[in-house]
Amino acid sequence: MIAQYIANGLLIGSLYACLAVGFSLIYGVLNIINVMHGSFVVLGAYVTIYCTQMLGLSPIISALIGCAVMFAFGYLVQRTLINQVVTAPIFISFTLTFGLDLLLNNAMIQAFTATPRSLILDYGSVVVAGVTLSVARLGAMVLALVLTGLLYWLLRHSQMGRAIIAVRMDHHAARLLGIRVERVYAVTFGIGALMAAAAGGAMAVVFPITPLLSGVFLGKAFVICVLGGLGSVPGALVGGLALGLLESFGAIAFGPQWSTTVGFALMIIVLVVRPSGLVGRRGFE
């Protein structure tokens, strides 16, 4: 029984990590709090659901389409709107993304209604060492971990990844070196939206999705980034897995209705004891 709860916690934790890594990346590079991140997760989930159920595409292809659509959407939003306030005090960008989130969320409610929808996949299950695992959920877990690992690798081994890290370290020096900082900002925001869409596609396999969940997903992104370390890709992975395990065992100890409360309680403890997070460091990472 304990092994089953651990497996469930790691499975959902991997999805949480994918959810939070884009939020963490945007904050680390652009120094803005993207309140739209939860809505990006929901919108990515709807693209995946509709491509699978209405176009008959495979779930993986549908999720990748959702990633591409959300990357383009995030890129355009940053270049046309957020780039106007990216150097302003953080309260200004926070207010802008908050207003945009209200517009986006209301548009999704009008378009999709508040009725929960999910991606029902009947691929059966496997039993490993007495632990029963759904094949569809395992696939969602693998997709989330692969994309998170790929992002980490690209940040360190691609030209754009090194440009993103350079802008994060010192955008003034990066500009003097010939890096097009505004383009890096837009690509970073697009990558954040892409990772949110991937998490949304994976979440649709596990949870019924409704636009009303955008605030829940945004709250989990906050908790994970604080747990692992804000602005850190490894921190988002550690924080996501930690939150998944915590919610799984919190459901045993206190009941499922307390799982979110337990996560926020741990976030407060970490903020007091170790403000940089479990694996975060001050400054650049």
Short mmCIF file of C-alpha atoms in Angstrom, two decimals:
data_model
loop_
_atom_site.label_atom_id
_atom_site.label_comp_id
_atom_site.label_asym_id
_atom_site.label_seq_id
_atom_site.Cartn_x
_atom_site.Cartn_y
_atom_site.Cartn_z
CA MET A 1 0.00 0.00 0.00
CA ILE A 2 2.80 2.44 0.91
CA ALA A 3 4.59 1.64 -2.37
CA GLN A 4 1.39 2.44 -4.25
CA TYR A 5 1.16 5.85 -2.57
CA ILE A 6 4.84 6.55 -3.34
CA ALA A 7 4.32 5.62 -7.00
CA ASN A 8 1.22 7.83 -7.22
CA GLY A 9 3.11 10.69 -5.56
CA LEU A 10 6.05 10.44 -7.95
CA LEU A 11 3.71 10.23 -10.95
CA ILE A 12 1.77 13.36 -10.08
CA GLY A 13 4.97 15.03 -8.85
CA SER A 14 6.56 14.70 -12.29
CA LEU A 15 3.57 16.51 -13.79
CA TYR A 16 3.87 19.21 -11.13
CA ALA A 17 7.55 19.66 -12.01
CA CYS A 18 6.69 20.17 -15.69
CA LEU A 19 3.97 22.60 -14.62
CA ALA A 20 6.30 24.71 -12.48
CA VAL A 21 9.49 24.76 -14.55
CA GLY A 22 8.13 27.24 -17.10
CA PHE A 23 6.85 29.54 -14.34
CA SER A 24 10.24 29.38 -12.65
CA LEU A 25 12.12 30.04 -15.90
CA ILE A 26 10.05 33.13 -16.75
CA TYR A 27 10.58 34.60 -13.29
CA GLY A 28 14.30 33.83 -13.35
CA VAL A 29 14.94 35.48 -16.74
CA LEU A 30 12.29 38.22 -17.07
CA ASN A 31 11.85 38.89 -13.33
CA ILE A 32 8.07 38.92 -13.68
CA ILE A 33 5.40 36.82 -11.98
CA ASN A 34 3.32 35.33 -14.78
CA VAL A 35 -0.18 35.09 -13.29
CA MET A 36 -1.39 33.65 -16.62
CA HIS A 37 0.60 30.44 -16.09
CA GLY A 38 -2.36 28.49 -14.68
CA SER A 39 -4.51 29.51 -17.64
CA PHE A 40 -1.71 28.42 -20.00
CA VAL A 41 -1.88 24.96 -18.38
CA VAL A 42 -5.66 24.78 -18.87
CA LEU A 43 -5.50 26.05 -22.47
CA GLY A 44 -2.79 23.50 -23.33
CA ALA A 45 -4.97 20.77 -21.85
CA TYR A 46 -7.96 21.81 -23.96
CA VAL A 47 -5.89 21.84 -27.16
CA THR A 48 -4.69 18.30 -26.38
CA ILE A 49 -8.20 17.07 -25.53
CA TYR A 50 -9.82 18.54 -28.64
CA CYS A 51 -7.07 17.39 -31.03
CA THR A 52 -7.37 13.86 -29.64
CA GLN A 53 -11.15 13.60 -29.43
CA MET A 54 -12.23 15.68 -32.45
CA LEU A 55 -9.35 15.21 -34.91
CA GLY A 56 -8.56 11.63 -33.89
CA LEU A 57 -4.85 12.32 -33.40
CA SER A 58 -2.72 10.36 -30.99
CA PRO A 59 -2.43 11.94 -27.51
CA ILE A 60 1.33 12.49 -27.94
CA ILE A 61 0.87 14.32 -31.26
CA SER A 62 -1.99 16.32 -29.75
CA ALA A 63 0.16 17.32 -26.77
CA LEU A 64 2.98 18.42 -29.10
CA ILE A 65 0.50 20.49 -31.14
CA GLY A 66 -0.65 22.07 -27.89
CA CYS A 67 2.99 22.87 -27.03
CA ALA A 68 3.57 24.50 -30.44
CA VAL A 69 0.36 26.54 -30.25
CA MET A 70 1.13 27.76 -26.73
CA PHE A 71 4.75 28.62 -27.62
CA ALA A 72 3.50 30.85 -30.45
CA PHE A 73 0.82 32.35 -28.20
CA GLY A 74 3.29 33.05 -25.38
CA TYR A 75 5.84 34.52 -27.81
CA LEU A 76 3.27 36.94 -29.27
CA VAL A 77 1.90 37.96 -25.85
CA GLN A 78 5.39 38.79 -24.63
CA ARG A 79 6.49 40.70 -27.74
CA THR A 80 3.29 42.74 -28.08
CA LEU A 81 2.25 43.36 -24.46
CA ILE A 82 4.58 42.22 -21.70
CA ASN A 83 7.70 43.56 -23.39
CA GLN A 84 6.27 47.05 -22.87
CA VAL A 85 6.58 46.69 -19.08
CA VAL A 86 9.37 44.14 -18.66
CA THR A 87 11.74 46.74 -17.20
CA ALA A 88 9.06 48.39 -15.05
CA PRO A 89 8.67 47.62 -11.32
CA ILE A 90 7.44 44.09 -10.71
CA PHE A 91 4.06 45.35 -9.49
CA ILE A 92 3.32 46.76 -12.98
CA SER A 93 4.04 43.48 -14.79
CA PHE A 94 2.13 41.59 -12.07
CA THR A 95 -0.92 43.79 -12.65
CA LEU A 96 -0.67 43.38 -16.43
CA THR A 97 -0.47 39.57 -16.31
CA PHE A 98 -3.28 39.53 -13.74
CA GLY A 99 -5.53 41.51 -16.08
CA LEU A 100 -4.58 39.37 -19.07
CA ASP A 101 -5.32 36.25 -17.03
CA LEU A 102 -8.82 37.50 -16.23
CA LEU A 103 -9.46 38.09 -19.93
CA LEU A 104 -8.03 34.72 -20.97
CA ASN A 105 -9.85 32.80 -18.24
CA ASN A 106 -13.21 34.40 -19.02
CA ALA A 107 -12.67 33.73 -22.73
CA MET A 108 -12.01 30.04 -21.96
CA ILE A 109 -15.15 29.81 -19.82
CA GLN A 110 -17.18 31.27 -22.69
CA ALA A 111 -15.56 28.99 -25.25
CA PHE A 112 -15.39 25.71 -23.31
CA THR A 113 -17.89 26.34 -20.45
CA ALA A 114 -17.03 25.39 -16.87
CA THR A 115 -17.95 21.73 -17.42
CA PRO A 116 -14.94 19.52 -16.58
CA ARG A 117 -13.44 17.60 -19.50
CA SER A 118 -10.79 14.90 -19.47
CA LEU A 119 -8.78 12.75 -21.83
CA ILE A 120 -9.99 9.19 -21.34
CA LEU A 121 -7.40 6.70 -22.59
CA ASP A 122 -7.93 2.98 -22.15
CA TYR A 123 -4.44 1.56 -22.50
CA GLY A 124 -4.78 -0.77 -19.52
CA SER A 125 -2.36 -0.99 -16.62
CA VAL A 126 0.78 -2.78 -15.55
CA VAL A 127 1.73 -4.26 -12.19
CA VAL A 128 5.31 -3.79 -10.98
CA ALA A 129 6.32 -5.22 -7.59
CA GLY A 130 2.72 -5.18 -6.45
CA VAL A 131 2.19 -1.58 -7.59
CA THR A 132 -0.54 -1.01 -10.20
CA LEU A 133 0.22 1.73 -12.69
CA SER A 134 -1.99 3.04 -15.49
CA VAL A 135 -0.17 2.93 -18.83
CA ALA A 136 -1.73 6.26 -19.89
CA ARG A 137 -0.57 7.95 -16.69
CA LEU A 138 2.88 6.44 -17.07
CA GLY A 139 3.03 7.90 -20.57
CA ALA A 140 2.04 11.32 -19.20
CA MET A 141 4.77 11.02 -16.56
CA VAL A 142 7.41 10.10 -19.17
CA LEU A 143 6.37 13.02 -21.43
CA ALA A 144 6.62 15.48 -18.52
CA LEU A 145 10.03 14.19 -17.37
CA VAL A 146 11.47 14.07 -20.91
CA LEU A 147 10.42 17.65 -21.67
CA THR A 148 11.75 18.90 -18.32
CA GLY A 149 15.07 17.12 -18.89
CA LEU A 150 15.23 18.37 -22.49
CA LEU A 151 14.72 21.96 -21.34
CA TYR A 152 17.53 21.59 -18.79
CA TRP A 153 19.85 20.21 -21.48
CA LEU A 154 18.96 22.88 -24.04
CA LEU A 155 19.62 25.69 -21.57
CA ARG A 156 23.19 24.51 -21.21
CA HIS A 157 24.07 23.12 -24.62
CA SER A 158 22.26 25.24 -27.22
CA GLN A 159 23.06 28.73 -28.45
CA MET A 160 19.66 30.08 -27.41
CA GLY A 161 19.96 28.34 -24.02
CA ARG A 162 23.29 30.02 -23.34
CA ALA A 163 21.80 33.35 -24.45
CA ILE A 164 18.92 32.86 -21.99
CA ILE A 165 21.38 32.14 -19.16
CA ALA A 166 23.49 35.17 -20.14
CA VAL A 167 20.43 37.45 -20.07
CA ARG A 168 19.45 36.03 -16.73
CA MET A 169 22.89 36.72 -15.27
CA ASP A 170 23.17 40.31 -16.58
CA HIS A 171 20.95 41.58 -19.37
CA HIS A 172 22.98 44.80 -19.74
CA ALA A 173 26.21 42.85 -20.36
CA ALA A 174 24.36 40.43 -22.64
CA ARG A 175 23.14 43.33 -24.76
CA LEU A 176 26.70 44.69 -25.05
CA LEU A 177 27.79 41.24 -26.28
CA GLY A 178 25.30 41.47 -29.15
CA ILE A 179 22.53 39.29 -27.71
CA ARG A 180 19.07 40.44 -28.79
CA VAL A 181 17.61 40.64 -25.30
CA GLU A 182 14.01 41.35 -26.38
CA ARG A 183 14.03 38.25 -28.58
CA VAL A 184 15.45 36.17 -25.72
CA TYR A 185 12.68 37.46 -23.44
CA ALA A 186 10.02 36.45 -25.99
CA VAL A 187 11.51 32.99 -26.58
CA THR A 188 11.77 32.43 -22.82
CA PHE A 189 8.14 33.40 -22.31
CA GLY A 190 7.18 31.10 -25.19
CA ILE A 191 9.11 28.23 -23.61
CA GLY A 192 7.32 28.87 -20.32
CA ALA A 193 3.95 28.66 -22.09
CA LEU A 194 5.11 25.52 -23.95
CA MET A 195 6.01 23.74 -20.71
CA ALA A 196 2.68 24.79 -19.19
CA ALA A 197 0.87 23.31 -22.22
CA ALA A 198 2.82 20.05 -21.90
CA ALA A 199 1.84 19.84 -18.23
CA GLY A 200 -1.76 20.59 -19.18
CA GLY A 201 -1.84 17.80 -21.76
CA ALA A 202 -0.46 15.38 -19.18
CA MET A 203 -2.82 16.66 -16.48
CA ALA A 204 -5.81 15.98 -18.75
CA VAL A 205 -5.01 12.26 -18.46
CA VAL A 206 -5.12 12.41 -14.65
CA PHE A 207 -7.65 15.13 -13.73
CA PRO A 208 -10.87 16.48 -15.26
CA ILE A 209 -9.94 19.92 -16.61
CA THR A 210 -12.02 23.09 -16.30
CA PRO A 211 -11.02 26.77 -16.70
CA LEU A 212 -11.81 27.20 -13.00
CA LEU A 213 -8.67 25.17 -12.18
CA SER A 214 -6.28 27.84 -13.47
CA GLY A 215 -5.93 29.36 -9.99
CA VAL A 216 -5.21 25.93 -8.49
CA PHE A 217 -2.43 25.27 -11.01
CA LEU A 218 -0.94 28.73 -10.44
CA GLY A 219 -0.93 28.12 -6.68
CA LYS A 220 0.85 24.78 -7.13
CA ALA A 221 3.47 26.49 -9.33
CA PHE A 222 4.12 28.97 -6.51
CA VAL A 223 4.43 26.20 -3.89
CA ILE A 224 6.77 24.10 -6.04
CA CYS A 225 9.06 27.01 -6.91
CA VAL A 226 9.34 28.03 -3.27
CA LEU A 227 10.01 24.44 -2.21
CA GLY A 228 12.67 23.80 -4.82
CA GLY A 229 14.10 27.28 -5.33
CA LEU A 230 12.66 30.02 -7.54
CA GLY A 231 14.36 30.35 -10.92
CA SER A 232 15.92 26.87 -10.85
CA VAL A 233 15.02 24.02 -13.25
CA PRO A 234 16.40 21.30 -10.90
CA GLY A 235 14.61 23.07 -8.07
CA ALA A 236 11.30 22.83 -9.94
CA LEU A 237 11.87 19.09 -10.45
CA VAL A 238 12.72 18.49 -6.78
CA GLY A 239 9.88 20.74 -5.61
CA GLY A 240 7.38 19.03 -7.91
CA LEU A 241 8.29 15.53 -6.78
CA ALA A 242 8.29 16.67 -3.13
CA LEU A 243 4.82 18.19 -3.49
CA GLY A 244 3.50 15.08 -5.24
CA LEU A 245 4.75 12.82 -2.44
CA LEU A 246 3.53 15.23 0.22
CA GLU A 247 0.03 15.35 -1.22
CA SER A 248 -0.05 11.57 -1.58
CA PHE A 249 0.89 10.94 2.06
CA GLY A 250 -1.07 13.97 3.26
CA ALA A 251 -4.17 12.32 1.80
CA ILE A 252 -3.46 9.25 3.94
CA ALA A 253 -2.88 11.20 7.14
CA PHE A 254 -5.52 13.92 6.88
CA GLY A 255 -7.79 13.02 3.97
CA PRO A 256 -7.69 14.12 0.30
CA GLN A 257 -9.40 17.44 1.06
CA TRP A 258 -6.36 18.53 3.08
CA SER A 259 -3.69 17.76 0.48
CA THR A 260 -3.51 21.33 -0.89
CA THR A 261 -3.45 22.81 2.61
CA VAL A 262 -0.55 20.56 3.58
CA GLY A 263 1.41 21.76 0.55
CA PHE A 264 0.92 25.44 1.41
CA ALA A 265 1.82 24.76 5.06
CA LEU A 266 5.13 23.24 3.95
CA MET A 267 5.72 26.22 1.67
CA ILE A 268 5.41 28.58 4.66
CA ILE A 269 7.84 26.45 6.68
CA VAL A 270 10.38 26.44 3.84
CA LEU A 271 10.03 30.21 3.41
CA VAL A 272 10.87 30.70 7.08
CA VAL A 273 13.62 28.08 7.42
CA ARG A 274 15.24 28.16 3.96
CA PRO A 275 13.97 31.04 1.77
CA SER A 276 16.18 29.98 -1.17
CA GLY A 277 14.37 26.61 -1.40
CA LEU A 278 15.54 23.02 -0.93
CA VAL A 279 18.15 23.13 -3.74
CA GLY A 280 18.13 26.79 -4.74
CA ARG A 281 21.04 29.17 -4.29
CA ARG A 282 21.27 32.90 -4.03
CA GLY A 283 21.93 34.58 -7.37
CA PHE A 284 22.46 32.67 -10.59
CA GLU A 285 21.98 28.93 -10.84
#
